mmCIF file of C-alpha atoms and ligand atoms in Angstrom:
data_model
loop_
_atom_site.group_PDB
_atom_site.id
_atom_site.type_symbol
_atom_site.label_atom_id
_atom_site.label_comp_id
_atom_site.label_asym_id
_atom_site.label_seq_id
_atom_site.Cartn_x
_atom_site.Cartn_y
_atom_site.Cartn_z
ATOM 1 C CA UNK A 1 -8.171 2.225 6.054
ATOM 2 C CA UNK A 2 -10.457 0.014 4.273
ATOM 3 C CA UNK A 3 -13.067 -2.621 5.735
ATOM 4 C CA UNK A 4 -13.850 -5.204 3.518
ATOM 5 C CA UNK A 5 -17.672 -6.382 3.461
ATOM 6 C CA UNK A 6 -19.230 -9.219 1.566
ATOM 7 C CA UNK A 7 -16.580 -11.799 1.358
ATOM 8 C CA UNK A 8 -15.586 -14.122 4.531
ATOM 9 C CA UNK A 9 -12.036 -15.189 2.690
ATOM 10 C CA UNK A 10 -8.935 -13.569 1.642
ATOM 11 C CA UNK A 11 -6.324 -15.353 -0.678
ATOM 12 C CA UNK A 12 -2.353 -14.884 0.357
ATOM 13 C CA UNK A 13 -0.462 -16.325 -2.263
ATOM 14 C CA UNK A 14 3.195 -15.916 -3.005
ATOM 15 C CA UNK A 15 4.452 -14.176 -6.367
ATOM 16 C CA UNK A 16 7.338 -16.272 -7.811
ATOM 17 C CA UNK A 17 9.457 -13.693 -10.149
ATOM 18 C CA UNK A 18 9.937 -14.299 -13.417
ATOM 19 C CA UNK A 19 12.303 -12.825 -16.019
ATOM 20 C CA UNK A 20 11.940 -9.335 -15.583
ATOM 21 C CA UNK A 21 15.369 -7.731 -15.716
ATOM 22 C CA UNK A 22 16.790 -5.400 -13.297
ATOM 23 C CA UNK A 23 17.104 -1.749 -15.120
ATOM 24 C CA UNK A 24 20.417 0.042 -14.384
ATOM 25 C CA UNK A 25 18.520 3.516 -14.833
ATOM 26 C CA UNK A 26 15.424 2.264 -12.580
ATOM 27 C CA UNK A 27 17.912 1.251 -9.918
ATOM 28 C CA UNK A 28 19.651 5.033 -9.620
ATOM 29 C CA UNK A 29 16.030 6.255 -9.524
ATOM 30 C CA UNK A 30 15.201 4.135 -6.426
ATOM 31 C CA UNK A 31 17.830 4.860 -5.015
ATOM 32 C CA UNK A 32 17.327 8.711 -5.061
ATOM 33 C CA UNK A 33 14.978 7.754 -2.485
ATOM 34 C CA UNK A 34 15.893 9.977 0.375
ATOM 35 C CA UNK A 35 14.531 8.692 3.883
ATOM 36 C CA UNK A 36 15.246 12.014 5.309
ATOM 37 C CA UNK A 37 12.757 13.319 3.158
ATOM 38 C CA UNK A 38 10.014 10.725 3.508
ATOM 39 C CA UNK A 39 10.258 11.400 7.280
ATOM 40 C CA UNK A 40 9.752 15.141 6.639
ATOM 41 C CA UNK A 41 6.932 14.927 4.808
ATOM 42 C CA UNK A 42 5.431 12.697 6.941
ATOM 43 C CA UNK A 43 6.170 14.866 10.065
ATOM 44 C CA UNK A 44 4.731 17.910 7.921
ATOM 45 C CA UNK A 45 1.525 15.792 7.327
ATOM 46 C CA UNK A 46 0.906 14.859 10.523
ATOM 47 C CA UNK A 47 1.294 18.463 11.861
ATOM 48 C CA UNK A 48 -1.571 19.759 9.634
ATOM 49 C CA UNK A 49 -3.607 17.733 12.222
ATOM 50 C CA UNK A 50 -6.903 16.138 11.106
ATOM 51 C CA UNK A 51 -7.356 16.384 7.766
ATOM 52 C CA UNK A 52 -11.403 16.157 6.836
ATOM 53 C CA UNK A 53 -12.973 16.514 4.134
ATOM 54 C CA UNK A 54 -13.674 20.247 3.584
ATOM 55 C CA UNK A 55 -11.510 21.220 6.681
ATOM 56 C CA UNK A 56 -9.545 23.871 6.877
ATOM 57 C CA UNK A 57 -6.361 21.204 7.945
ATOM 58 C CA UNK A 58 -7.235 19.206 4.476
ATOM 59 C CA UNK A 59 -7.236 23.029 2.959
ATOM 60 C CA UNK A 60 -3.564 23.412 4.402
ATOM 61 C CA UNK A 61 -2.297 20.852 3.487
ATOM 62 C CA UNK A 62 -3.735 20.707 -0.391
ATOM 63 C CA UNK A 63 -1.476 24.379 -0.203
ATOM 64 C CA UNK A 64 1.583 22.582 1.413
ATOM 65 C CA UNK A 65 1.085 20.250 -1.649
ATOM 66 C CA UNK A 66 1.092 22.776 -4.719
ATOM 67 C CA UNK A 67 4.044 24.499 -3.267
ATOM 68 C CA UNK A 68 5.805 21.806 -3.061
ATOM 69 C CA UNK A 69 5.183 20.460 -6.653
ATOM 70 C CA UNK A 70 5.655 24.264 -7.817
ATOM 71 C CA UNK A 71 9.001 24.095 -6.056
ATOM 72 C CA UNK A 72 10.199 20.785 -7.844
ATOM 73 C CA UNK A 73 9.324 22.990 -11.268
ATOM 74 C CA UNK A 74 6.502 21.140 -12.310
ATOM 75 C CA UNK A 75 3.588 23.414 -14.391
ATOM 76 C CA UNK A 76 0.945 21.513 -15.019
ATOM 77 C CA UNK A 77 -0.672 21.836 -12.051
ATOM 78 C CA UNK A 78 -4.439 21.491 -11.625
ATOM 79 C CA UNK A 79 -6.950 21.514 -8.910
ATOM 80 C CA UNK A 80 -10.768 19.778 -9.238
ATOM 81 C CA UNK A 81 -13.564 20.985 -6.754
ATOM 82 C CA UNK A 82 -15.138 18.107 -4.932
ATOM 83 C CA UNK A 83 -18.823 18.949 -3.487
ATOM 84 C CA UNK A 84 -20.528 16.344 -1.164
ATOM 85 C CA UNK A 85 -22.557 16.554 1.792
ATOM 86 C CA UNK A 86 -22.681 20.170 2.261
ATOM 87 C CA UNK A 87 -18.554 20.398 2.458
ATOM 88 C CA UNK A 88 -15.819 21.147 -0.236
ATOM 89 C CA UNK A 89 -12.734 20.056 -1.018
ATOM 90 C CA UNK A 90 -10.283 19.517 -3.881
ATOM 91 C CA UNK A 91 -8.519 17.084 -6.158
ATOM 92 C CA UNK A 92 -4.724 17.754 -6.940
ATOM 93 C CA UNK A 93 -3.429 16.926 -10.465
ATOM 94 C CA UNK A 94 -0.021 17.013 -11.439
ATOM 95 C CA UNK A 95 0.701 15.793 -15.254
ATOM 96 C CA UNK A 96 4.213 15.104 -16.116
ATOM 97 C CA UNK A 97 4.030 15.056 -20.047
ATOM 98 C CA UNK A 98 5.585 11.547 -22.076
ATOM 99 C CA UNK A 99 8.158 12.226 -24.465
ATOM 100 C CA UNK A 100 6.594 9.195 -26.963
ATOM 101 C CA UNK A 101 2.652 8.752 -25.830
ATOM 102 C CA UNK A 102 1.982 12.259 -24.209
ATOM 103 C CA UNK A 103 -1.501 11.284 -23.999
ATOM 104 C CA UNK A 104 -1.487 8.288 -22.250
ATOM 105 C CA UNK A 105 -1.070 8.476 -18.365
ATOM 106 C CA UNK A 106 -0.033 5.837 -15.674
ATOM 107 C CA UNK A 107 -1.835 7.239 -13.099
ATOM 108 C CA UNK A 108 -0.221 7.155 -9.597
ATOM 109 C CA UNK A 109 -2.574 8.301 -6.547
ATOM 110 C CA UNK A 110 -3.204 8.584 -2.765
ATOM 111 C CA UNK A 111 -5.859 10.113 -0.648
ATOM 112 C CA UNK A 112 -4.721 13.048 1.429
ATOM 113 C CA UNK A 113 -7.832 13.316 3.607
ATOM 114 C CA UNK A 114 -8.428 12.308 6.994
ATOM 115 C CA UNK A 115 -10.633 11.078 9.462
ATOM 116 C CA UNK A 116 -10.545 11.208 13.558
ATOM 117 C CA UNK A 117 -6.713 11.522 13.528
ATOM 118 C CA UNK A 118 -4.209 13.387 11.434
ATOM 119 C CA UNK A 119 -3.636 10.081 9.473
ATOM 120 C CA UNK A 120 0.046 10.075 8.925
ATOM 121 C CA UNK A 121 -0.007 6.305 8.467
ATOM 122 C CA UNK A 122 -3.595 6.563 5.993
ATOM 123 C CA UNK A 123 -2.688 7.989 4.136
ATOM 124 C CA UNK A 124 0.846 10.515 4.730
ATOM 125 C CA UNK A 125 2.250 7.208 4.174
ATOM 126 C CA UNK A 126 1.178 7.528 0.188
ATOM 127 C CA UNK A 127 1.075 11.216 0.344
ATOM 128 C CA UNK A 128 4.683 11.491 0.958
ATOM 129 C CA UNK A 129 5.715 8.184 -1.396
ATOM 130 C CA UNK A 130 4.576 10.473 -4.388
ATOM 131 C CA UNK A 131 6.029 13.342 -3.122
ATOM 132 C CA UNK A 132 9.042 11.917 -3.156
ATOM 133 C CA UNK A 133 8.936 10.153 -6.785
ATOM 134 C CA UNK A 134 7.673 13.345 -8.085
ATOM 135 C CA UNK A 135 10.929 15.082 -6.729
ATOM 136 C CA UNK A 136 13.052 12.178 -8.290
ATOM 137 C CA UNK A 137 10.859 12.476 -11.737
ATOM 138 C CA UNK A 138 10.899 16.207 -12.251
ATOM 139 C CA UNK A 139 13.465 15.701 -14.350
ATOM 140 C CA UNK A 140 13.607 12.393 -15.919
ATOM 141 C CA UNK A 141 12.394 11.597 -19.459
ATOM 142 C CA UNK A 142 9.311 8.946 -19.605
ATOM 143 C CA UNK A 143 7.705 7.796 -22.411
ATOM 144 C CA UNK A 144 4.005 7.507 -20.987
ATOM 145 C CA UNK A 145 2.713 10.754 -19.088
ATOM 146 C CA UNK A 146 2.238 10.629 -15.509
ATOM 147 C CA UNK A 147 -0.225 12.265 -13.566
ATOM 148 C CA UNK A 148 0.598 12.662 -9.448
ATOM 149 C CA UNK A 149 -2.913 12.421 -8.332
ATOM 150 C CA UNK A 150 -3.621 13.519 -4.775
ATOM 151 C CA UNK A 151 -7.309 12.699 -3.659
ATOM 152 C CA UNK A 152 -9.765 14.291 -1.315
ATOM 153 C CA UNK A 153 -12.976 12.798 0.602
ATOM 154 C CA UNK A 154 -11.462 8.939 0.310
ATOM 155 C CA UNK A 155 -12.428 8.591 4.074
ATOM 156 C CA UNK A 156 -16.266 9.429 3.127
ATOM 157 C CA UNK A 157 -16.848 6.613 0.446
ATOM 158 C CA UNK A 158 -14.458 7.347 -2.477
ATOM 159 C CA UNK A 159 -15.941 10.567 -3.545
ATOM 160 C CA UNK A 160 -12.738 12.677 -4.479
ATOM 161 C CA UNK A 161 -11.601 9.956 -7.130
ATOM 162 C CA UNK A 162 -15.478 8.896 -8.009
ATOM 163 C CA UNK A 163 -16.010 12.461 -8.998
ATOM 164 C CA UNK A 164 -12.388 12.691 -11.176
ATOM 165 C CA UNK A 165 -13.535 9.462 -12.935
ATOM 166 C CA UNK A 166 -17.589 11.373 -13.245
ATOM 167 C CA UNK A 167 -16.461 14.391 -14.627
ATOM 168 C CA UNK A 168 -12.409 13.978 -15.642
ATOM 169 C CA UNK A 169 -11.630 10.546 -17.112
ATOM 170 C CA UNK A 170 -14.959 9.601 -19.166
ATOM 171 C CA UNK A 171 -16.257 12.891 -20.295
ATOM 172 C CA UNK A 172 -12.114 13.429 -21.827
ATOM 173 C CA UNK A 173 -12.328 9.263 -22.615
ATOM 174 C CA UNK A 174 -8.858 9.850 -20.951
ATOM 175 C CA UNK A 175 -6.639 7.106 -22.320
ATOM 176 C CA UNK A 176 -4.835 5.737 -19.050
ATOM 177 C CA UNK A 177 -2.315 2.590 -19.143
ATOM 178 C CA UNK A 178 -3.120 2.187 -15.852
ATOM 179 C CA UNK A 179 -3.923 3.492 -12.024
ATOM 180 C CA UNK A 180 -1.316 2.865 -9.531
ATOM 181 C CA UNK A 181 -3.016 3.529 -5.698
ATOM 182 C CA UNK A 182 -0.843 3.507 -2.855
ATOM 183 C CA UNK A 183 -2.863 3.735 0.331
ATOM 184 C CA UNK A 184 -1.618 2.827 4.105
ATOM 185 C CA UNK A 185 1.631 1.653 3.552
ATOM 186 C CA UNK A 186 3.024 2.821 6.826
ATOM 187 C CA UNK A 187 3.183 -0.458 8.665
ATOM 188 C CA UNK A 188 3.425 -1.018 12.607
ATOM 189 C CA UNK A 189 5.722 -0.007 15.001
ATOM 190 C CA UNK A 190 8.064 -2.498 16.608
ATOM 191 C CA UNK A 191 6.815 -5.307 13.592
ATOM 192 C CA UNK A 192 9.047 -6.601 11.561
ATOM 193 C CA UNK A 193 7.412 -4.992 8.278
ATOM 194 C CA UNK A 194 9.094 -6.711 5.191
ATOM 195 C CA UNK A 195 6.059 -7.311 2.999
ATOM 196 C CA UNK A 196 3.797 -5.606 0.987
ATOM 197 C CA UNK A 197 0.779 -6.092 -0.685
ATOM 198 C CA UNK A 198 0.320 -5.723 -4.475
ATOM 199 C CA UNK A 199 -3.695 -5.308 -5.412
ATOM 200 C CA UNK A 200 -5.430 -7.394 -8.266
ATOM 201 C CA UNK A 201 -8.851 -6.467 -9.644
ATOM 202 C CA UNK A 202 -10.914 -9.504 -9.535
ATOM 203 C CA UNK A 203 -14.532 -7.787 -9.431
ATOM 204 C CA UNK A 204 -16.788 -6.739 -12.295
ATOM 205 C CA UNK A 205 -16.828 -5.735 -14.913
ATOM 206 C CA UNK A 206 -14.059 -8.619 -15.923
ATOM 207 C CA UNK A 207 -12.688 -7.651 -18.842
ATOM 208 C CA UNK A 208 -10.025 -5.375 -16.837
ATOM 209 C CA UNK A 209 -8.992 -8.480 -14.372
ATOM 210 C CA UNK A 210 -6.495 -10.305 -16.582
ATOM 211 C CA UNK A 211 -4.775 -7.061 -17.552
ATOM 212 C CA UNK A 212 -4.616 -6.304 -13.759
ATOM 213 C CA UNK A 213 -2.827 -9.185 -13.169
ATOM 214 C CA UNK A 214 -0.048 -9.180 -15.411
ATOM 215 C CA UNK A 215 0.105 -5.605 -13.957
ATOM 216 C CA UNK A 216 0.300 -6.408 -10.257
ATOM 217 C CA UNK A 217 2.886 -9.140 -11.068
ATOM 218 C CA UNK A 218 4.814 -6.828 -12.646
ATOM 219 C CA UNK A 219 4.498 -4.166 -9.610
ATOM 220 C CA UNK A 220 5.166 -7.151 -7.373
ATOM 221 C CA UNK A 221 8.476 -7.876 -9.306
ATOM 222 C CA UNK A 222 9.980 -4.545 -9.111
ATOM 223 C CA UNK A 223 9.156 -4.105 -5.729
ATOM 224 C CA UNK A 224 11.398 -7.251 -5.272
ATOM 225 C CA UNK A 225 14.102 -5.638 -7.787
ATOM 226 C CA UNK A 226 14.544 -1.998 -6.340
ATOM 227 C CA UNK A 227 13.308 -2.881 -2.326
ATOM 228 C CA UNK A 228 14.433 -4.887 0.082
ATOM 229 C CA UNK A 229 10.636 -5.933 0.342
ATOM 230 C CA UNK A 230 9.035 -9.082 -0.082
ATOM 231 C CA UNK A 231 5.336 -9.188 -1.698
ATOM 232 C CA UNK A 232 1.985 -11.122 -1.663
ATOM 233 C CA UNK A 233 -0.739 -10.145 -4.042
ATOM 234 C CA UNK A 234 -4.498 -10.071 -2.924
ATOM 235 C CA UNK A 235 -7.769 -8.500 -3.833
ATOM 236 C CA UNK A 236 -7.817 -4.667 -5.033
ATOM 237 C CA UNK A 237 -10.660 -2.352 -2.739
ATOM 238 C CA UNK A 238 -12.108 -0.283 -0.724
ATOM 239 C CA UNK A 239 -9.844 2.659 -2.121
ATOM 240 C CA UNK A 240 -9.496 5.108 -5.004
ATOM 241 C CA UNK A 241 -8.946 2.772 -7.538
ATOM 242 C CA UNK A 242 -11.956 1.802 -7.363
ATOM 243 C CA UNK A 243 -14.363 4.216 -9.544
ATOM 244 C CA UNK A 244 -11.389 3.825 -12.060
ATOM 245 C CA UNK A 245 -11.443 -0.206 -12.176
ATOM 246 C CA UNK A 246 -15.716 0.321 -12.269
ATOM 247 C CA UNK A 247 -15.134 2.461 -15.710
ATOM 248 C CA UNK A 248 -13.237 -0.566 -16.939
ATOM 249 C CA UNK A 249 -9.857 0.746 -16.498
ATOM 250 C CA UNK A 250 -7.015 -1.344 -15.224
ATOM 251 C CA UNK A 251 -5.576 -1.121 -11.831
ATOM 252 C CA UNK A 252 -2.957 -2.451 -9.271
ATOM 253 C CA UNK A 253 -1.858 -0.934 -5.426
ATOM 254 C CA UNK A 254 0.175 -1.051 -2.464
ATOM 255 C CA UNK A 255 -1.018 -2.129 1.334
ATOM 256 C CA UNK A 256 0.573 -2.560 4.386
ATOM 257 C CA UNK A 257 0.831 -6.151 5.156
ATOM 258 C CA UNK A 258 0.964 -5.571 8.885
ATOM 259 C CA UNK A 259 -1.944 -4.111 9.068
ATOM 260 C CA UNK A 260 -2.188 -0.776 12.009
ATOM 261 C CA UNK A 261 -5.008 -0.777 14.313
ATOM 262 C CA UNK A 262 -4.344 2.818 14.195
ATOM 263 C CA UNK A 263 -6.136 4.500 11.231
ATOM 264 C CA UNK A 264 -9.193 6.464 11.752
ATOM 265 C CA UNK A 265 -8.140 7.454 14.893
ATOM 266 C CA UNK A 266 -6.448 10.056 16.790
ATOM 267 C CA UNK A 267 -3.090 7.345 17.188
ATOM 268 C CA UNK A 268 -2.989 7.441 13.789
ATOM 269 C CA UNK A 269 0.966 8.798 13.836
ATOM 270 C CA UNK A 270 4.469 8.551 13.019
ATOM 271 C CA UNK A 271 5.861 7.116 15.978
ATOM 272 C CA UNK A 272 3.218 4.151 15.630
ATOM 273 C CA UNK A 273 4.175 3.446 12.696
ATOM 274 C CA UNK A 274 7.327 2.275 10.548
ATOM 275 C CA UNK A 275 9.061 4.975 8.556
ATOM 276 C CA UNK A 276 11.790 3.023 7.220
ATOM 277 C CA UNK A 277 9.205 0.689 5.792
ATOM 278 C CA UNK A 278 7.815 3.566 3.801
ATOM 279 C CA UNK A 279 10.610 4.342 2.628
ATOM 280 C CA UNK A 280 11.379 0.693 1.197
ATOM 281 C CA UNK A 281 8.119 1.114 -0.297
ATOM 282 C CA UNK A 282 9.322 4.363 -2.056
ATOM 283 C CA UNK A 283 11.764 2.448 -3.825
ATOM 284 C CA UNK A 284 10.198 -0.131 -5.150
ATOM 285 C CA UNK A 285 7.387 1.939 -5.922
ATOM 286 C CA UNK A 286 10.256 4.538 -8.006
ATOM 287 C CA UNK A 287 11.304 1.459 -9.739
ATOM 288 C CA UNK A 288 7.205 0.031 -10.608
ATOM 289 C CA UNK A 289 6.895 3.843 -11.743
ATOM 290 C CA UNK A 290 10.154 3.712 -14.075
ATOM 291 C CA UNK A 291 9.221 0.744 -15.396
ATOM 292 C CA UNK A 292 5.304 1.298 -16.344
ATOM 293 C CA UNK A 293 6.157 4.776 -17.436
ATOM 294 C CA UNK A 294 9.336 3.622 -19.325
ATOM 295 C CA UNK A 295 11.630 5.974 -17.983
ATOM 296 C CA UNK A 296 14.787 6.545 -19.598
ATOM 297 C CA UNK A 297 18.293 8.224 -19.720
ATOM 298 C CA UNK A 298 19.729 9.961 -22.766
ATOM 299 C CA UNK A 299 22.580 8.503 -23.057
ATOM 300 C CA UNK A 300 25.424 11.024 -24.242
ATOM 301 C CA UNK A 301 28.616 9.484 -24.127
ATOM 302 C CA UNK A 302 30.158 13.285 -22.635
ATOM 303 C CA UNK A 303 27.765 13.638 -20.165
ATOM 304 C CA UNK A 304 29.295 17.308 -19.462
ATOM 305 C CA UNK A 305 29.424 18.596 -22.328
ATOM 306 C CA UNK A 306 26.880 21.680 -22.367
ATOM 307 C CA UNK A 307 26.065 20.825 -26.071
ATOM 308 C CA UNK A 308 24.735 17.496 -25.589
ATOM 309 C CA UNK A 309 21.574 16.768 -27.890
ATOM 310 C CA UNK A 310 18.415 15.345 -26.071
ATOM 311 C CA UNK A 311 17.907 12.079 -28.563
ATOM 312 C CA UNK A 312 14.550 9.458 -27.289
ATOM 313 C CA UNK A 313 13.586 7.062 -26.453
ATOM 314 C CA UNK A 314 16.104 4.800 -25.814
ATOM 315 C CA UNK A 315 15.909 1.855 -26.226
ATOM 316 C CA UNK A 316 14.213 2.620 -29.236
ATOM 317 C CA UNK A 317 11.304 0.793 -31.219
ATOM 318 C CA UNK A 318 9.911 2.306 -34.232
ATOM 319 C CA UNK A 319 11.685 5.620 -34.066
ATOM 320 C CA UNK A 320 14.397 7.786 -32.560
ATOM 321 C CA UNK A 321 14.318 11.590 -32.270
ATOM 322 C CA UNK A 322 16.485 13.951 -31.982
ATOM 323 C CA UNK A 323 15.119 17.155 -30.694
ATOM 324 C CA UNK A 324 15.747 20.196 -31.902
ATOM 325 C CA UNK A 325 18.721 22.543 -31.439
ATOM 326 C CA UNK A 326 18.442 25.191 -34.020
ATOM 327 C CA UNK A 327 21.881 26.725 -35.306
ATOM 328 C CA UNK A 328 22.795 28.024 -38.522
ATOM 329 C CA UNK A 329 25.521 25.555 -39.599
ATOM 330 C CA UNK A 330 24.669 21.677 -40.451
ATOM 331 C CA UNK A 331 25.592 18.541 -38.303
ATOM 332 C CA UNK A 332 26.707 15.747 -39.483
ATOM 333 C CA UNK A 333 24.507 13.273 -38.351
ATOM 334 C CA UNK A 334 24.871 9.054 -38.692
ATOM 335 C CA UNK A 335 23.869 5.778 -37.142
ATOM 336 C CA UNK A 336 26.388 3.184 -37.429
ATOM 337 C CA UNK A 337 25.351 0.012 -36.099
ATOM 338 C CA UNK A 338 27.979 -2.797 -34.430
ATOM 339 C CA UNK A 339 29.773 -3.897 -37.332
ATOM 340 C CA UNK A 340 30.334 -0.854 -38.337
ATOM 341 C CA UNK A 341 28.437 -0.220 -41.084
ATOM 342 C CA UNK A 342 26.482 3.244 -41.483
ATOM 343 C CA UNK A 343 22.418 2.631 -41.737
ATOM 344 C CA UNK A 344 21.873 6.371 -41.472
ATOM 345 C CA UNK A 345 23.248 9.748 -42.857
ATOM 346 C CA UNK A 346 22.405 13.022 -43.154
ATOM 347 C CA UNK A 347 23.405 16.891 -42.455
ATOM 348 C CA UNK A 348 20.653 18.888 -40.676
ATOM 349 C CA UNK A 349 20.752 22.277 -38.960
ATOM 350 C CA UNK A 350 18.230 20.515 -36.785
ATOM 351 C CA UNK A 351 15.417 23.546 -36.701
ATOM 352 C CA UNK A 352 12.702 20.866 -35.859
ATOM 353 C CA UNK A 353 12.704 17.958 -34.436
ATOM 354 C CA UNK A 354 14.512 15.116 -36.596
ATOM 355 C CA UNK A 355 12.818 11.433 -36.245
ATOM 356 C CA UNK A 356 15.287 8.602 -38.074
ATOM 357 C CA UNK A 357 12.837 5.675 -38.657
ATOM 358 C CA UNK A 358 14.462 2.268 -36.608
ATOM 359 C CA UNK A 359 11.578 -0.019 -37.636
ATOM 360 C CA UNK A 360 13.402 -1.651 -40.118
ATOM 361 C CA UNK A 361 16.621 -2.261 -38.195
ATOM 362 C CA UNK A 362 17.674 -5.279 -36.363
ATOM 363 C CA UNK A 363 18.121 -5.100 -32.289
ATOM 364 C CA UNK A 364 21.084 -4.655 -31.144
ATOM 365 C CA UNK A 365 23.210 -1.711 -29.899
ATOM 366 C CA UNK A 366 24.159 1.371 -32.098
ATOM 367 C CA UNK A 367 25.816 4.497 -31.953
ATOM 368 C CA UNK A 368 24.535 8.055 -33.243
ATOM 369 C CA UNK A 369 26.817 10.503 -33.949
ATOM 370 C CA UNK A 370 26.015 14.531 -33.981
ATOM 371 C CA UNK A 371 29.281 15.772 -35.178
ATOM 372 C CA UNK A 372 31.820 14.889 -32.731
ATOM 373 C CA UNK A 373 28.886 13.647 -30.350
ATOM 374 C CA UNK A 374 28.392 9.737 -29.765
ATOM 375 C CA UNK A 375 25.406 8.357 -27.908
ATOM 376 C CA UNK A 376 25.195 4.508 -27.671
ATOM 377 C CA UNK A 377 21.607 3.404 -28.742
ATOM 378 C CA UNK A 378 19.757 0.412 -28.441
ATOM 379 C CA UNK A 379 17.042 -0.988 -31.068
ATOM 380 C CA UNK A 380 14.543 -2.940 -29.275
ATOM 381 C CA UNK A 381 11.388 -4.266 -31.520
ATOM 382 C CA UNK A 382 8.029 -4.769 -28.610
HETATM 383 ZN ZN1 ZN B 401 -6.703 5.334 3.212
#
């Protein structure tokens, strides 16, 4: 929970969409969203009881947390010490690596500690939204990296995400697209909860606030897309996106817009709450996290066959590449576009990774053949 001091007004205003397309690919990703799952994770949360800040609950559940992104085969895996006030805890990172910019992250986030209650609205409501997208990600091709970021020490002042941005994000000059909080999103019990907030930066420095914007428009508009959600956008703090939007980085988030009476307290659970709202904020926040990571689907025309190539990204830009297979005879490999015509040929035995330049090509659909292989590609210039 977050208690906003210094300013006597907040501003509700409506978003009103504009053209941003629904994405076929997105769409299956949201819905993956499993509610059985979101309402397992948040009963697991909540039975860790209260998680502090250097607890042995917040240690628990930080364990319940790596096994479970162990068990959806992710690797990178990474833990940072947080020291404050005499008490320790720890920082989870989990980096998903970008096919096209591996080393620039959308950062997705929420706190896992707790304070006077086991919290399963603030914040198992976020916890178990990335849990869930990380499941539905673990094997999906993005071109941006991700990193699942699960803070500690949010309930004493920010410190688990103010030490990450101290001793992570400007000491590395980390180059992040943007942060993506979600934080109390678990609405009120016996409400009708069909809005959400999307969070703009609008405090200094100013030089991220425009960015943030455009951002948390386009967070607001796939929340409409892939949720049955509406949204209003307002201001952006009192959580962990704040040390990030300090350092100048840009940032957006989700809030309940019922807001519980129930956080920071030992009511603080599931059945005063609204599960099914979480999970309509799972899906629209699968579909914000498709689209800002550009997630995409190879798109083999024999989706079966054992043989397929792995060929990205798609649509393409500057460049498609087909990754390598190694073998010891040569494929026949062209790009033909929609009249017909070829624009690319060559025979490879594919031992490395082969890029076919699509800068100079009009947009428009295509198809790549690999031997008796055809995947439909699309040339979109940015
Ligand atoms: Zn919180």
């Amino acid at each position: 929970m977050k208690v906003f001091i210094g300013f006597l007004f907040t501003f509700l205003f409506t978003i009103q969409n504009f053209a941003q397309t629904l994405n076929p690919f997105h769409q299956t990703l949201a819905n993956q969203v499993s509610q059985s799952n979101i309402l397992q994770h948040l009963t697991d949360f909540e039975n860790f009881g209260v998680k502090t800040f250097g607890s042995q609950e917040e240690d628990e559940a930080l364990n319940w947390l790596i096994s479970f992104y162990q068990s959806m085969g992710y690797t990178d895996i990474e833990t940072q010490t947080v020291s404050a006030y005499g008490e320790t805890g720890s920082n989870l990172i989990v980096t998903k690596t970008g096919t096209v910019y591996p080393d620039t992250y959308v950062i997705i986030d929420a706190h896992y500690d707790t304070i006077n209650g086991p919290g399963t609205n603030d914040n198992g409501s976020g916890t178990s939204i990335l849990m869930e997208l990380a499941r539905i990600f673990a094997n999906v091709q993005t071109e941006y990296s991700i990193k699942f970021i699960h803070f500690t020490a949010e309930e004493w002042g920010l410190i688990g995400s103010q030490q990450y941005v101290d001793e992570v994000v400007i000491p590395q000059n980390l180059d992040i697209r943007l942060v993506f909080n979600i934080d109390q999103v678990g609405g009120v019990a016996g409400m009708n909860n069909n809005k959400v907030v999307c969070e703009k930066d609008i405090f200094q420095p100013h030089g991220n606030d425009s960015e943030s914007a455009q951002i948390t428009q386009e967070l607001s508009n796939c929340i409409s897309l892939y949720s049955d959600l509406g949204t209003v956008t307002d201001i952006a703090y009192g959580s962990d996106y704040i040390p990030f939007q300090d350092a100048g980085y840009v940032i957006t988030g989700l809030y309940e817009y019922n807001e519980s009476d129930h956080p920071h307290t030992p009511t603080d659970t599931l059945e005063n709450m609204d599960p099914e709202y979480v999970f309509q904020i799972a899906k629209g926040s699968a579909g914000a996290l498709a689209y800002f990571a550009k997630a995409y689907q190879n798109m083999g025309v024999n989706d079966s066959d054992l043989n397929r190539f792995i060929v990205y990204p798609n649509p393409a830009d500057q460049l498609i590449t087909i990754k390598a297979q190694p073998t010891n005879q040569l494929k026949q490999i062209s790009l033909i576009d929609f009249s017909g015509r070829t624009v690319f040929q060559s025979a490879e035995k594919l031992d490395r990774d082969l890029i076919i330049s699509t800068s100079q090509l009009p947009n428009g659909n295509y198809i790549l053949r690999i031997d008796q292989n055809s995947y439909k590609i699309i040339v979109q210039h940015k």
